[in-house]
């Protein structure tokens, strides 16, 4: 019976997470990296809500996802401020330039 | 093919497609649009999962604030928001290698997951995922995290302001008699007075000094 | 007198404290405050310290002599028939009890050995301390004028006083450790005083050489101390003498080793010779070790090399230390421990032989030296050889008497030489040139007092009849010829198992020693006469040394003769004179010809007689050198006069010598022959020197030097012993040190320091490649790590927690929980799993006594991976060793079976045992 079961959602979350992870590791543009982080966070949200749908005792999963959304918003704000400052210092948003800790 | 399945398929296609556009697009605006697509897809899936409140929150906050922020910053940066990825072979190999490795690993993991048994969804009440349900959770057991999140948001606002502030152009050096005040305003170590910290990387400074 | 005895009782003779403390305080005061006090105060402190010490020594001597003669009088009154053995008087003072070393008490090790800081005074000590303080005082007086111009005047007197103190500690010490303290002290002071003008490298090197050579000898002394502590159980004189018979036993020595590896490759007889142990007398070992110390301190043959170099120090130092006192410390040690030396004829022979050879060897070197101090130094070495020859043949009193007379005449000669050098120095500023005999001559006209006293001392040393040197040297040679040191025929170990034949003193040994000594005596006469002729007779050759000098008193034509009186002025002026008066015309030269001697153009201040502070000691010492012989005028017995107060005084101390040392047959006649030979030696040597240098004006000497240039050069270079030592001994040590330096720098530093640093650097260079500074690289590593952790976490853990109760036999197992785990158990002992995968994480089972079972568990996680664990349980047999409660203790019944073998069965009754075991099982 072709029904959508929880495994589908988990699989989808995994796919999005993997794509986000790959994007973070491969792309050099800081903005794209930040967006990949958002993808990962979203995938986690999806998984949480899906499991909450499965284990319906209380709304822990959705509450947690709510907090994740709030924190992600805060993080994006500060992160983009940092990107702006970085742009002012370096003149580019190439993350290879952020190698001051290089030996 | 029921409507539920159709919704699922469409939304998941939107998610995955948006994600792929995000990570593959050269133009960061296109990437932001891809992100937007993913977010809307996720919101649709939330709806399917009886998480109405959360779906609304997703659209409001993510699509309405986060993506807007991204777009604003991209517009501030202007043309330099996009960089040419093909230049600079320094890190190319390691990046592509780690990406490929992760892709392979991810594929394996996902196949592994997909082979498992299938569990049906549980039966739920209509109150599941409603504003009252989630709000009740938030304001009763989750009150402390809720308030902390408030504080976090305030701090984030202030932090973003502080970090993004541009330096004033010429700061007049104040002659201070009070040694404590001088210590406050002056360099921490005498050697910093001779060689003030610049914004260059070590390698750049070395290059400049050797020239 | 009685008050003195009351004040200083013989067992708590604090006068010794006075004698010791005075020079120490003088040294302390001069050393710390001398610079501020000024020359006169320093002189006063030093001289008064020593003068009072001399008075105190004299008092002690007098008290001791009185006590000893009182003792002898008692003995004489008591036993007239018996050959009276006078008890040696001894005054003792213990400063404090220092150490008590605990011994094992077994065998020869004593229960405890106590080391005390104690001093004692007996006949030998008292005489020695008189010599030390008396001659020390005279030399202090002399130095007050000799070192007048030296900027470090106070330091000199501080060192001199310190030296006197150390020497007194050495002679007054009551035990070997205290003597050793003084021994090292005089070594130190010798170093300080030889290197007094340390600004010159040569002087400092000479000081170091003296100290180091002494130190090599001190090793022998320390070994001897250890051996004595072991064998005699005591280190003070009384204890050593009481137990010295313990030393007469064989000691097993392996010359190379017990099982030398290379010996296996050699032919059998050689291997045997290398590996077999030898037996030596313990007394030989102790004696030779002690003699090594003496050889270092008293400059005997292998270790004499420091004494000639020590002439780099000021002349009063040479007079005091290297003529009168320090170098005689070795002879004093031998006299003090005569009990040990007399135990072994072999040691005595070696001592005497080395002494005689040293005397001869040093005399040959003195033949060709030109520096007067060097001639006197080698003469000292030679005379020390005579002293050891004397004590080596058992003539302790004769040897000690030679110490006394040598102190008189050698100190007189050194001071006289100092006087001459002082005069020469005014003209010639260089040290070596002012001491070179070739620049002197005719000094008797300029320095009559010095000449007279030097002549008296010369007469003493060459053996002019009736001088002190004549008596002492003659007695030594006589005793050398006629003594036989006897000892036990065999040396037996205490348990009687080992015995070897002892060394036997043959008469030819005496003759050999006598002939070597006789040759040395002739040579002494020769070179001393050469010295006197070269210095005091002939024409003064040091006229044209200082070019351009002009007499500052040229303007005062009539005052020519006042130069003698204005000796001090002449001294002060010559510094300026050399600089400033070159501008004055040559006309002033003529005014200086106020001497009878119409010499060539005289340029320089005239040598003049020294002031009274320098000539008075010379006169006193000369008097003693001339008439001191009558303290022990042995040969006068032949004409019926018994004038031997010294021998009578010292005799009680050397009682064993009279027992052990016998005279060879036919020696009575030799006394007269010996006397005649002695006079012949003097005439021959002196006459030959006179003929060669006065009659022939030194022509034969020069011809000999030209005919045998290589030999002449060899002897002039002191037989190149120093060079030999430098090349082979010091050079080898240097090479060893270089090797160690190389090992340290390259192996130790290289491996430990540089290799480890290199490894760290390499690993750092490798690891640094990971520090790219890029966030993506770090994130990739993070993902990798998380993946690994995740893989580990996901895999099912099948660790079990076990509850086991051996008493009841019930065992419980609990598996660890995890996400989605399901469990499958096999605990019932049957093949195959108990049930299929379920959620039960616990299982229990029971075992009977002494039963074993293997249980298994398989854990599966949500992803279908599983892992299993297998454990074997054994329930042990119940412990019935204490028996079931209430039953009688277990016993075994032992029966003898039909085949004769014993069989034991536990318990009385097998049935009861079975019941008991059943009961215990539950």
PDB file of N, CA and C in Angstrom, chain C residues 520-573:
ATOM      1  N   UNK C 520     125.392  10.794  46.967  1.00  0.00           N
ATOM      2  CA  UNK C 520     124.596  12.015  47.071  1.00  0.00           C
ATOM      3  C   UNK C 520     125.281  13.035  47.956  1.00  0.00           C
ATOM      4  N   UNK C 521     125.953  12.570  49.017  1.00  0.00           N
ATOM      5  CA  UNK C 521     126.633  13.515  49.908  1.00  0.00           C
ATOM      6  C   UNK C 521     127.767  14.219  49.177  1.00  0.00           C
ATOM      7  N   UNK C 522     128.514  13.450  48.391  1.00  0.00           N
ATOM      8  CA  UNK C 522     129.607  14.082  47.636  1.00  0.00           C
ATOM      9  C   UNK C 522     129.041  15.131  46.691  1.00  0.00           C
ATOM     10  N   UNK C 523     127.950  14.745  46.012  1.00  0.00           N
ATOM     11  CA  UNK C 523     127.384  15.686  45.050  1.00  0.00           C
ATOM     12  C   UNK C 523     126.834  16.915  45.749  1.00  0.00           C
ATOM     13  N   UNK C 524     126.253  16.700  46.936  1.00  0.00           N
ATOM     14  CA  UNK C 524     125.757  17.863  47.694  1.00  0.00           C
ATOM     15  C   UNK C 524     126.885  18.834  47.961  1.00  0.00           C
ATOM     16  N   UNK C 525     127.996  18.276  48.438  1.00  0.00           N
ATOM     17  CA  UNK C 525     129.125  19.151  48.732  1.00  0.00           C
ATOM     18  C   UNK C 525     129.529  19.919  47.490  1.00  0.00           C
ATOM     19  N   UNK C 526     129.553  19.211  46.361  1.00  0.00           N
ATOM     20  CA  UNK C 526     130.015  19.855  45.130  1.00  0.00           C
ATOM     21  C   UNK C 526     129.114  21.010  44.720  1.00  0.00           C
ATOM     22  N   UNK C 527     127.820  20.735  44.601  1.00  0.00           N
ATOM     23  CA  UNK C 527     126.986  21.794  44.026  1.00  0.00           C
ATOM     24  C   UNK C 527     126.757  22.931  44.994  1.00  0.00           C
ATOM     25  N   UNK C 528     126.792  22.629  46.327  1.00  0.00           N
ATOM     26  CA  UNK C 528     126.633  23.741  47.263  1.00  0.00           C
ATOM     27  C   UNK C 528     127.851  24.636  47.214  1.00  0.00           C
ATOM     28  N   UNK C 529     129.016  24.028  47.099  1.00  0.00           N
ATOM     29  CA  UNK C 529     130.214  24.853  46.986  1.00  0.00           C
ATOM     30  C   UNK C 529     130.154  25.684  45.717  1.00  0.00           C
ATOM     31  N   UNK C 530     129.703  25.042  44.627  1.00  0.00           N
ATOM     32  CA  UNK C 530     129.538  25.777  43.361  1.00  0.00           C
ATOM     33  C   UNK C 530     128.620  26.975  43.545  1.00  0.00           C
ATOM     34  N   UNK C 531     127.550  26.764  44.292  1.00  0.00           N
ATOM     35  CA  UNK C 531     126.602  27.851  44.522  1.00  0.00           C
ATOM     36  C   UNK C 531     127.246  29.000  45.268  1.00  0.00           C
ATOM     37  N   UNK C 532     127.956  28.650  46.342  1.00  0.00           N
ATOM     38  CA  UNK C 532     128.569  29.696  47.169  1.00  0.00           C
ATOM     39  C   UNK C 532     129.617  30.449  46.367  1.00  0.00           C
ATOM     40  N   UNK C 533     130.428  29.680  45.627  1.00  0.00           N
ATOM     41  CA  UNK C 533     131.467  30.346  44.838  1.00  0.00           C
ATOM     42  C   UNK C 533     130.823  31.247  43.799  1.00  0.00           C
ATOM     43  N   UNK C 534     129.815  30.721  43.151  1.00  0.00           N
ATOM     44  CA  UNK C 534     129.192  31.499  42.093  1.00  0.00           C
ATOM     45  C   UNK C 534     128.536  32.767  42.601  1.00  0.00           C
ATOM     46  N   UNK C 535     127.981  32.707  43.795  1.00  0.00           N
ATOM     47  CA  UNK C 535     127.260  33.879  44.288  1.00  0.00           C
ATOM     48  C   UNK C 535     128.172  34.872  44.980  1.00  0.00           C
ATOM     49  N   UNK C 536     129.041  34.357  45.824  1.00  0.00           N
ATOM     50  CA  UNK C 536     129.747  35.289  46.706  1.00  0.00           C
ATOM     51  C   UNK C 536     131.175  35.581  46.311  1.00  0.00           C
ATOM     52  N   UNK C 537     131.759  34.764  45.465  1.00  0.00           N
ATOM     53  CA  UNK C 537     133.164  34.999  45.119  1.00  0.00           C
ATOM     54  C   UNK C 537     133.248  35.485  43.685  1.00  0.00           C
ATOM     55  N   UNK C 538     134.416  35.875  43.322  1.00  0.00           N
ATOM     56  CA  UNK C 538     134.621  36.338  41.952  1.00  0.00           C
ATOM     57  C   UNK C 538     134.212  37.779  41.798  1.00  0.00           C
ATOM     58  N   UNK C 539     133.945  38.155  40.585  1.00  0.00           N
ATOM     59  CA  UNK C 539     133.572  39.532  40.304  1.00  0.00           C
ATOM     60  C   UNK C 539     132.077  39.643  40.071  1.00  0.00           C
ATOM     61  N   UNK C 540     131.560  40.768  40.434  1.00  0.00           N
ATOM     62  CA  UNK C 540     130.125  40.982  40.274  1.00  0.00           C
ATOM     63  C   UNK C 540     129.810  41.143  38.790  1.00  0.00           C
ATOM     64  N   UNK C 541     128.967  40.265  38.304  1.00  0.00           N
ATOM     65  CA  UNK C 541     128.696  40.295  36.858  1.00  0.00           C
ATOM     66  C   UNK C 541     127.425  41.047  36.522  1.00  0.00           C
ATOM     67  N   UNK C 542     126.793  41.575  37.526  1.00  0.00           N
ATOM     68  CA  UNK C 542     125.502  42.198  37.239  1.00  0.00           C
ATOM     69  C   UNK C 542     125.586  43.688  37.072  1.00  0.00           C
ATOM     70  N   UNK C 543     126.748  44.187  36.538  1.00  0.00           N
ATOM     71  CA  UNK C 543     126.923  45.628  36.504  1.00  0.00           C
ATOM     72  C   UNK C 543     126.115  46.303  35.423  1.00  0.00           C
ATOM     73  N   UNK C 544     126.089  45.737  34.240  1.00  0.00           N
ATOM     74  CA  UNK C 544     125.541  46.501  33.115  1.00  0.00           C
ATOM     75  C   UNK C 544     124.166  46.004  32.729  1.00  0.00           C
ATOM     76  N   UNK C 545     123.374  45.773  33.712  1.00  0.00           N
ATOM     77  CA  UNK C 545     122.061  45.224  33.380  1.00  0.00           C
ATOM     78  C   UNK C 545     121.044  46.320  33.102  1.00  0.00           C
ATOM     79  N   UNK C 546     121.097  47.381  33.910  1.00  0.00           N
ATOM     80  CA  UNK C 546     120.091  48.423  33.743  1.00  0.00           C
ATOM     81  C   UNK C 546     120.712  49.564  32.956  1.00  0.00           C
ATOM     82  N   UNK C 547     120.501  49.610  31.642  1.00  0.00           N
ATOM     83  CA  UNK C 547     121.151  50.664  30.849  1.00  0.00           C
ATOM     84  C   UNK C 547     120.496  52.004  31.092  1.00  0.00           C
ATOM     85  N   UNK C 548     121.322  53.039  31.064  1.00  0.00           N
ATOM     86  CA  UNK C 548     120.795  54.397  31.177  1.00  0.00           C
ATOM     87  C   UNK C 548     120.467  54.822  32.594  1.00  0.00           C
ATOM     88  N   UNK C 549     120.814  54.036  33.541  1.00  0.00           N
ATOM     89  CA  UNK C 549     120.502  54.433  34.918  1.00  0.00           C
ATOM     90  C   UNK C 549     121.512  55.458  35.393  1.00  0.00           C
ATOM     91  N   UNK C 550     121.004  56.412  36.118  1.00  0.00           N
ATOM     92  CA  UNK C 550     121.908  57.444  36.628  1.00  0.00           C
ATOM     93  C   UNK C 550     121.695  57.543  38.128  1.00  0.00           C
ATOM     94  N   UNK C 551     122.826  57.726  38.814  1.00  0.00           N
ATOM     95  CA  UNK C 551     122.752  57.806  40.267  1.00  0.00           C
ATOM     96  C   UNK C 551     121.995  59.066  40.686  1.00  0.00           C
ATOM     97  N   UNK C 552     120.878  58.958  41.415  1.00  0.00           N
ATOM     98  CA  UNK C 552     120.143  60.167  41.824  1.00  0.00           C
ATOM     99  C   UNK C 552     120.926  61.017  42.798  1.00  0.00           C
ATOM    100  N   UNK C 553     121.936  60.400  43.439  1.00  0.00           N
ATOM    101  CA  UNK C 553     122.718  61.181  44.397  1.00  0.00           C
ATOM    102  C   UNK C 553     123.997  61.705  43.760  1.00  0.00           C
ATOM    103  N   UNK C 554     124.002  61.733  42.414  1.00  0.00           N
ATOM    104  CA  UNK C 554     125.216  62.197  41.724  1.00  0.00           C
ATOM    105  C   UNK C 554     125.581  63.620  42.145  1.00  0.00           C
ATOM    106  N   UNK C 555     124.579  64.447  42.402  1.00  0.00           N
ATOM    107  CA  UNK C 555     124.867  65.863  42.775  1.00  0.00           C
ATOM    108  C   UNK C 555     125.593  65.942  44.107  1.00  0.00           C
ATOM    109  N   UNK C 556     125.318  64.980  44.988  1.00  0.00           N
ATOM    110  CA  UNK C 556     125.976  65.011  46.301  1.00  0.00           C
ATOM    111  C   UNK C 556     127.206  64.131  46.207  1.00  0.00           C
ATOM    112  N   UNK C 557     128.293  64.721  45.797  1.00  0.00           N
ATOM    113  CA  UNK C 557     129.494  63.927  45.496  1.00  0.00           C
ATOM    114  C   UNK C 557     130.006  63.212  46.724  1.00  0.00           C
ATOM    115  N   UNK C 558     129.911  63.857  47.868  1.00  0.00           N
ATOM    116  CA  UNK C 558     130.497  63.259  49.054  1.00  0.00           C
ATOM    117  C   UNK C 558     129.663  62.151  49.670  1.00  0.00           C
ATOM    118  N   UNK C 559     128.472  62.039  49.228  1.00  0.00           N
ATOM    119  CA  UNK C 559     127.567  61.097  49.894  1.00  0.00           C
ATOM    120  C   UNK C 559     127.599  59.707  49.298  1.00  0.00           C
ATOM    121  N   UNK C 560     128.674  59.457  48.529  1.00  0.00           N
ATOM    122  CA  UNK C 560     128.682  58.144  47.868  1.00  0.00           C
ATOM    123  C   UNK C 560     128.492  56.997  48.832  1.00  0.00           C
ATOM    124  N   UNK C 561     129.214  57.074  49.971  1.00  0.00           N
ATOM    125  CA  UNK C 561     129.155  55.938  50.860  1.00  0.00           C
ATOM    126  C   UNK C 561     127.836  55.827  51.600  1.00  0.00           C
ATOM    127  N   UNK C 562     127.099  56.911  51.580  1.00  0.00           N
ATOM    128  CA  UNK C 562     125.815  56.846  52.309  1.00  0.00           C
ATOM    129  C   UNK C 562     124.831  55.905  51.653  1.00  0.00           C
ATOM    130  N   UNK C 563     125.202  55.483  50.455  1.00  0.00           N
ATOM    131  CA  UNK C 563     124.251  54.581  49.780  1.00  0.00           C
ATOM    132  C   UNK C 563     123.946  53.355  50.612  1.00  0.00           C
ATOM    133  N   UNK C 564     124.965  52.945  51.359  1.00  0.00           N
ATOM    134  CA  UNK C 564     124.720  51.754  52.175  1.00  0.00           C
ATOM    135  C   UNK C 564     123.624  51.986  53.185  1.00  0.00           C
ATOM    136  N   UNK C 565     123.699  53.168  53.809  1.00  0.00           N
ATOM    137  CA  UNK C 565     122.706  53.452  54.849  1.00  0.00           C
ATOM    138  C   UNK C 565     121.340  53.803  54.273  1.00  0.00           C
ATOM    139  N   UNK C 566     121.411  54.406  53.090  1.00  0.00           N
ATOM    140  CA  UNK C 566     120.133  54.837  52.519  1.00  0.00           C
ATOM    141  C   UNK C 566     119.572  53.758  51.618  1.00  0.00           C
ATOM    142  N   UNK C 567     119.651  52.604  52.149  1.00  0.00           N
ATOM    143  CA  UNK C 567     119.167  51.476  51.331  1.00  0.00           C
ATOM    144  C   UNK C 567     117.724  51.691  50.907  1.00  0.00           C
ATOM    145  N   UNK C 568     116.946  52.180  51.860  1.00  0.00           N
ATOM    146  CA  UNK C 568     115.517  52.363  51.567  1.00  0.00           C
ATOM    147  C   UNK C 568     115.329  53.385  50.470  1.00  0.00           C
ATOM    148  N   UNK C 569     116.077  54.468  50.577  1.00  0.00           N
ATOM    149  CA  UNK C 569     115.956  55.509  49.555  1.00  0.00           C
ATOM    150  C   UNK C 569     116.289  54.943  48.190  1.00  0.00           C
ATOM    151  N   UNK C 570     117.398  54.187  48.191  1.00  0.00           N
ATOM    152  CA  UNK C 570     117.794  53.628  46.903  1.00  0.00           C
ATOM    153  C   UNK C 570     116.671  52.797  46.304  1.00  0.00           C
ATOM    154  N   UNK C 571     116.020  52.080  47.194  1.00  0.00           N
ATOM    155  CA  UNK C 571     114.907  51.262  46.714  1.00  0.00           C
ATOM    156  C   UNK C 571     113.823  52.109  46.114  1.00  0.00           C
ATOM    157  N   UNK C 572     113.473  53.177  46.872  1.00  0.00           N
ATOM    158  CA  UNK C 572     112.336  53.972  46.403  1.00  0.00           C
ATOM    159  C   UNK C 572     112.678  54.705  45.134  1.00  0.00           C
ATOM    160  N   UNK C 573     113.940  55.055  45.028  1.00  0.00           N
ATOM    161  CA  UNK C 573     114.275  55.918  43.902  1.00  0.00           C
ATOM    162  C   UNK C 573     114.390  55.173  42.604  1.00  0.00           C
TER     163      UNK C 573
END
